[in-house]
CSV table of C-alpha atoms in Angstrom, one decimal:
chain,number,residue,atom,x,y,z
A,1327,MET,CA,-51.6,126.6,-159.3
A,1328,ARG,CA,-48.6,125.3,-161.3
A,1329,VAL,CA,-47.9,126.0,-165.0
A,1330,ASP,CA,-48.3,122.2,-165.8
A,1331,SER,CA,-51.8,122.3,-164.2
A,1332,LEU,CA,-53.2,125.0,-166.4
A,1333,THR,CA,-55.5,124.1,-169.3
A,1334,THR,CA,-54.7,125.2,-172.9
A,1335,MET,CA,-57.4,127.8,-172.7
A,1336,GLN,CA,-56.0,129.2,-169.5
A,1337,LEU,CA,-52.5,129.3,-170.9
A,1338,ASP,CA,-53.8,131.1,-174.0
A,1339,ALA,CA,-55.6,133.7,-171.9
A,1340,LEU,CA,-52.6,134.4,-169.8
A,1341,GLN,CA,-50.4,134.8,-172.8
A,1342,GLU,CA,-52.9,137.2,-174.3
A,1343,LEU,CA,-52.8,139.1,-171.0
A,1344,GLY,CA,-49.1,139.3,-171.2
A,1345,SER,CA,-49.1,140.4,-174.9
A,1346,ILE,CA,-51.5,143.3,-174.2
A,1347,GLY,CA,-49.6,144.4,-171.2
A,1348,ALA,CA,-46.3,144.3,-173.0
A,1349,GLY,CA,-47.7,146.5,-175.8
A,1350,HIS,CA,-48.7,149.2,-173.3
A,1351,ALA,CA,-45.3,148.9,-171.5
A,1352,ALA,CA,-43.4,149.3,-174.7
A,1353,THR,CA,-45.4,152.3,-175.8
A,1354,SER,CA,-44.8,154.0,-172.4
A,1355,LEU,CA,-41.1,153.4,-172.5
A,1356,ALA,CA,-40.9,154.9,-176.0
A,1357,GLN,CA,-42.6,158.0,-174.7
A,1358,LEU,CA,-40.1,158.2,-171.8
A,1359,VAL,CA,-37.1,158.1,-174.1
A,1360,ASP,CA,-36.5,161.4,-175.8
A,1361,ARG,CA,-34.3,159.7,-178.4
A,1362,PRO,CA,-34.9,157.2,-181.2
A,1363,ILE,CA,-35.3,153.7,-179.8
A,1364,ASP,CA,-36.8,150.6,-181.3
A,1365,ILE,CA,-38.5,148.0,-179.1
A,1366,SER,CA,-38.9,144.5,-180.5
A,1367,VAL,CA,-42.1,142.6,-180.5
A,1368,PRO,CA,-42.2,141.0,-177.0
A,1369,VAL,CA,-41.9,137.3,-176.6
A,1370,ILE,CA,-44.5,136.1,-174.1
A,1371,GLU,CA,-44.0,132.9,-172.1
A,1372,LEU,CA,-45.4,131.2,-169.0
A,1373,LEU,CA,-42.8,129.5,-166.8
A,1374,PRO,CA,-42.2,128.3,-163.3
A,1375,VAL,CA,-40.4,130.9,-161.2
A,1376,THR,CA,-37.6,128.5,-160.6
A,1377,GLN,CA,-36.6,129.0,-164.3
A,1378,ILE,CA,-36.2,132.7,-164.0
A,1379,PRO,CA,-32.4,132.6,-163.3
A,1380,GLU,CA,-32.0,130.7,-166.7
A,1381,VAL,CA,-33.8,133.2,-168.9
A,1382,PHE,CA,-30.6,135.0,-169.8
A,1383,GLY,CA,-28.4,131.9,-169.8
A,1384,SER,CA,-26.2,131.0,-166.9
A,1385,PRO,CA,-27.5,131.5,-163.3
A,1386,GLU,CA,-24.1,133.1,-162.6
A,1387,ARG,CA,-24.6,135.9,-165.1
A,1388,LEU,CA,-24.6,139.3,-163.5
A,1389,VAL,CA,-27.9,141.1,-163.9
A,1390,ALA,CA,-29.6,144.3,-162.8
A,1391,ALA,CA,-33.0,143.9,-161.3
A,1392,ALA,CA,-35.9,146.0,-160.0
A,1393,TYR,CA,-38.5,144.5,-157.7
A,1394,SER,CA,-41.9,145.8,-156.9
A,1395,ARG,CA,-44.6,144.4,-154.6
A,1396,LEU,CA,-48.2,144.4,-156.0
A,1397,SER,CA,-51.0,146.0,-154.1
A,1398,GLY,CA,-54.7,146.6,-154.6
A,1399,ASP,CA,-56.9,143.6,-155.7
A,1400,LEU,CA,-53.9,141.4,-156.5
A,1401,GLY,CA,-51.0,140.2,-154.5
A,1402,GLY,CA,-47.6,139.2,-155.9
A,1403,CYS,CA,-44.7,141.1,-157.4
A,1404,ILE,CA,-43.3,142.3,-160.7
A,1405,LEU,CA,-39.7,142.1,-161.6
A,1406,PHE,CA,-37.7,143.9,-164.3
A,1407,VAL,CA,-34.4,142.3,-165.2
A,1408,ALA,CA,-31.6,143.1,-167.7
A,1409,PRO,CA,-28.1,141.6,-168.1
A,1410,GLU,CA,-25.6,144.0,-166.5
A,1411,GLU,CA,-24.1,145.0,-169.9
A,1412,SER,CA,-27.5,145.7,-171.3
A,1413,ALA,CA,-28.4,147.8,-168.3
A,1414,ARG,CA,-25.3,149.9,-168.8
A,1415,ALA,CA,-26.0,150.3,-172.5
A,1416,LEU,CA,-29.5,151.4,-171.6
A,1417,ALA,CA,-28.0,154.0,-169.2
A,1418,ASP,CA,-25.8,155.3,-172.0
A,1419,HIS,CA,-28.7,155.6,-174.4
A,1420,LEU,CA,-31.0,157.3,-172.0
A,1421,HIS,CA,-28.3,159.7,-170.8
A,1422,ASN,CA,-27.2,160.5,-174.4
A,1423,ARG,CA,-23.7,159.2,-173.6
A,1424,GLU,CA,-21.3,157.6,-176.0
A,1425,ALA,CA,-21.7,153.8,-176.2
A,1426,GLY,CA,-19.6,152.2,-173.5
A,1427,ALA,CA,-19.3,155.3,-171.4
A,1428,THR,CA,-21.1,153.7,-168.4
A,1429,VAL,CA,-18.7,151.2,-166.9
A,1430,SER,CA,-20.3,150.7,-163.5
A,1431,PHE,CA,-23.6,151.3,-161.6
A,1432,GLY,CA,-23.6,154.4,-159.4
A,1433,ARG,CA,-26.6,156.2,-157.8
A,1434,THR,CA,-27.6,157.9,-161.0
A,1435,GLU,CA,-27.6,154.7,-163.1
A,1436,GLU,CA,-29.5,152.8,-160.4
A,1437,GLN,CA,-32.2,155.5,-160.3
A,1438,LEU,CA,-32.5,155.5,-164.1
A,1439,PHE,CA,-32.9,151.8,-164.1
A,1440,LEU,CA,-35.6,152.0,-161.4
A,1441,ASN,CA,-37.4,154.7,-163.3
A,1442,THR,CA,-37.4,152.6,-166.5
A,1443,ALA,CA,-38.7,149.6,-164.5
A,1444,HIS,CA,-41.4,151.7,-162.9
A,1445,VAL,CA,-42.6,153.0,-166.3
A,1446,MET,CA,-42.7,149.5,-167.7
A,1447,ALA,CA,-44.4,147.9,-164.7
A,1448,SER,CA,-47.0,150.6,-164.3
A,1449,ALA,CA,-48.0,150.5,-168.0
A,1450,TYR,CA,-48.1,146.7,-167.9
A,1451,LEU,CA,-50.3,146.6,-164.8
A,1452,ALA,CA,-52.6,149.3,-166.1
A,1453,ALA,CA,-53.3,147.1,-169.1
A,1454,VAL,CA,-53.9,144.1,-166.8
A,1455,SER,CA,-56.2,146.1,-164.6
A,1456,ARG,CA,-58.4,147.1,-167.5
A,1457,MET,CA,-58.5,143.6,-168.9
A,1458,VAL,CA,-59.6,141.9,-165.7
A,1459,ASP,CA,-61.4,144.9,-164.2
A,1460,MET,CA,-59.3,144.9,-161.0
A,1461,ASP,CA,-57.2,147.5,-159.3
A,1462,VAL,CA,-53.6,146.5,-159.5
A,1463,LEU,CA,-50.7,148.8,-158.5
A,1464,SER,CA,-47.0,148.4,-158.0
A,1465,GLY,CA,-45.0,149.6,-155.0
A,1466,GLU,CA,-41.8,151.6,-155.1
A,1467,PRO,CA,-39.2,149.4,-156.9
A,1468,GLN,CA,-36.0,148.3,-155.2
A,1469,PHE,CA,-32.7,147.8,-157.0
A,1470,ALA,CA,-30.3,144.9,-157.0
A,1471,LEU,CA,-27.2,144.0,-158.9
A,1472,ASP,CA,-26.4,140.3,-158.5
A,1473,MET,CA,-26.0,137.0,-160.2
A,1474,ALA,CA,-29.2,135.8,-161.9
A,1475,GLY,CA,-29.3,132.8,-159.6
A,1476,ALA,CA,-29.7,135.0,-156.5
A,1477,ILE,CA,-32.6,136.9,-158.0
A,1478,LEU,CA,-35.4,134.7,-156.6
A,1479,GLN,CA,-33.9,134.7,-153.1
A,1480,ILE,CA,-33.7,138.5,-153.1
A,1481,ALA,CA,-37.3,138.7,-154.3
A,1482,VAL,CA,-38.5,136.4,-151.5
A,1483,VAL,CA,-36.7,138.5,-148.9
A,1484,ARG,CA,-37.4,142.0,-150.2
A,1485,VAL,CA,-40.9,141.8,-151.5
A,1486,GLY,CA,-42.3,138.5,-150.1
A,1487,MET,CA,-42.5,136.8,-153.4
A,1488,ARG,CA,-44.8,133.6,-153.1
A,1489,ALA,CA,-45.6,133.0,-156.8
A,1490,ASP,CA,-45.2,129.6,-158.4
A,1491,MET,CA,-45.3,130.8,-161.9
A,1492,ALA,CA,-44.5,133.9,-163.9
A,1493,ILE,CA,-45.6,135.6,-167.1
A,1494,LEU,CA,-42.4,136.5,-168.9
A,1495,VAL,CA,-42.3,139.5,-171.2
A,1496,ARG,CA,-39.0,139.5,-173.0
A,1497,THR,CA,-38.0,142.2,-175.4
A,1498,GLN,CA,-35.0,144.0,-176.9
A,1499,PHE,CA,-34.3,147.7,-177.0
A,1500,LYS,CA,-32.4,148.9,-180.1
A,1501,GLY,CA,-30.8,152.3,-180.4
A,1502,GLU,CA,-27.9,153.6,-182.5
A,1503,GLY,CA,-26.4,150.2,-183.2
A,1504,THR,CA,-26.8,148.9,-179.6
A,1505,VAL,CA,-29.1,146.0,-178.7
A,1506,MET,CA,-30.2,145.7,-175.1
A,1507,ASP,CA,-32.0,142.6,-173.7
A,1508,ALA,CA,-34.6,143.0,-170.9
A,1509,ALA,CA,-37.4,141.0,-169.3
A,1510,LEU,CA,-40.4,141.8,-167.2
A,1511,PHE,CA,-41.8,139.1,-165.0
A,1512,PHE,CA,-45.4,139.3,-163.7
A,1513,MET,CA,-45.7,137.0,-160.7
A,1514,PRO,CA,-49.1,136.9,-159.0
A,1515,ASP,CA,-49.5,135.0,-155.7
A,1516,PRO,CA,-51.3,131.7,-156.2
A,1517,ASP,CA,-54.6,133.0,-154.9
A,1518,SER,CA,-54.3,136.1,-157.0
A,1519,LEU,CA,-53.7,134.0,-160.1
A,1520,ASP,CA,-56.9,132.1,-159.4
A,1521,ALA,CA,-58.7,135.5,-159.1
A,1522,VAL,CA,-57.3,136.6,-162.5
A,1523,LEU,CA,-58.5,133.3,-164.1
A,1524,ALA,CA,-61.9,133.7,-162.5
A,1525,ARG,CA,-62.2,137.3,-163.9
A,1526,LEU,CA,-61.4,135.8,-167.3
A,1527,GLY,CA,-64.1,133.2,-166.9
A,1528,LEU,CA,-61.7,130.4,-166.8
A,1529,VAL,CA,-62.2,128.8,-163.4
């Protein structure tokens, strides 16, 4: 099912699903961070997966990404992405470092990014599971640092991404004068999207 084939009611329901999941994800991240951090009200959009590389501007922009394959009652994947400079700023904030201290991604920074992605994804999927009464889990996330335009190819190879559309949850983390952009993409396989809509009584 493509985005342009969804009815207005189906689009509204999927956006509501994204909004509820985003709220849970933001709360869980706030609990993870043992320092003051503000999380903006998420912007929820539905978009074709082919538009994912353009969410942060140029497809050539360097981004950090964490991929997880879905398991349980739904197939698909979930993707957490942040511009490279935002990912470094997040590492500074979570490690209680001076702003700008993280200049590259090492093993420690990768693991911190993966942990953040796992917390966000798990909380989001828990909310989705409750709303549609289905068991949805995320696998162990995998890290990549590459141009935004390469993200989809990596997702296809690493986690077998087959989705045609994505629910985008875009937010900003704000801490001590630093603003960090990030986005979570929920990408169910086409048959799993149909199952979600059926559980919502929209098929």
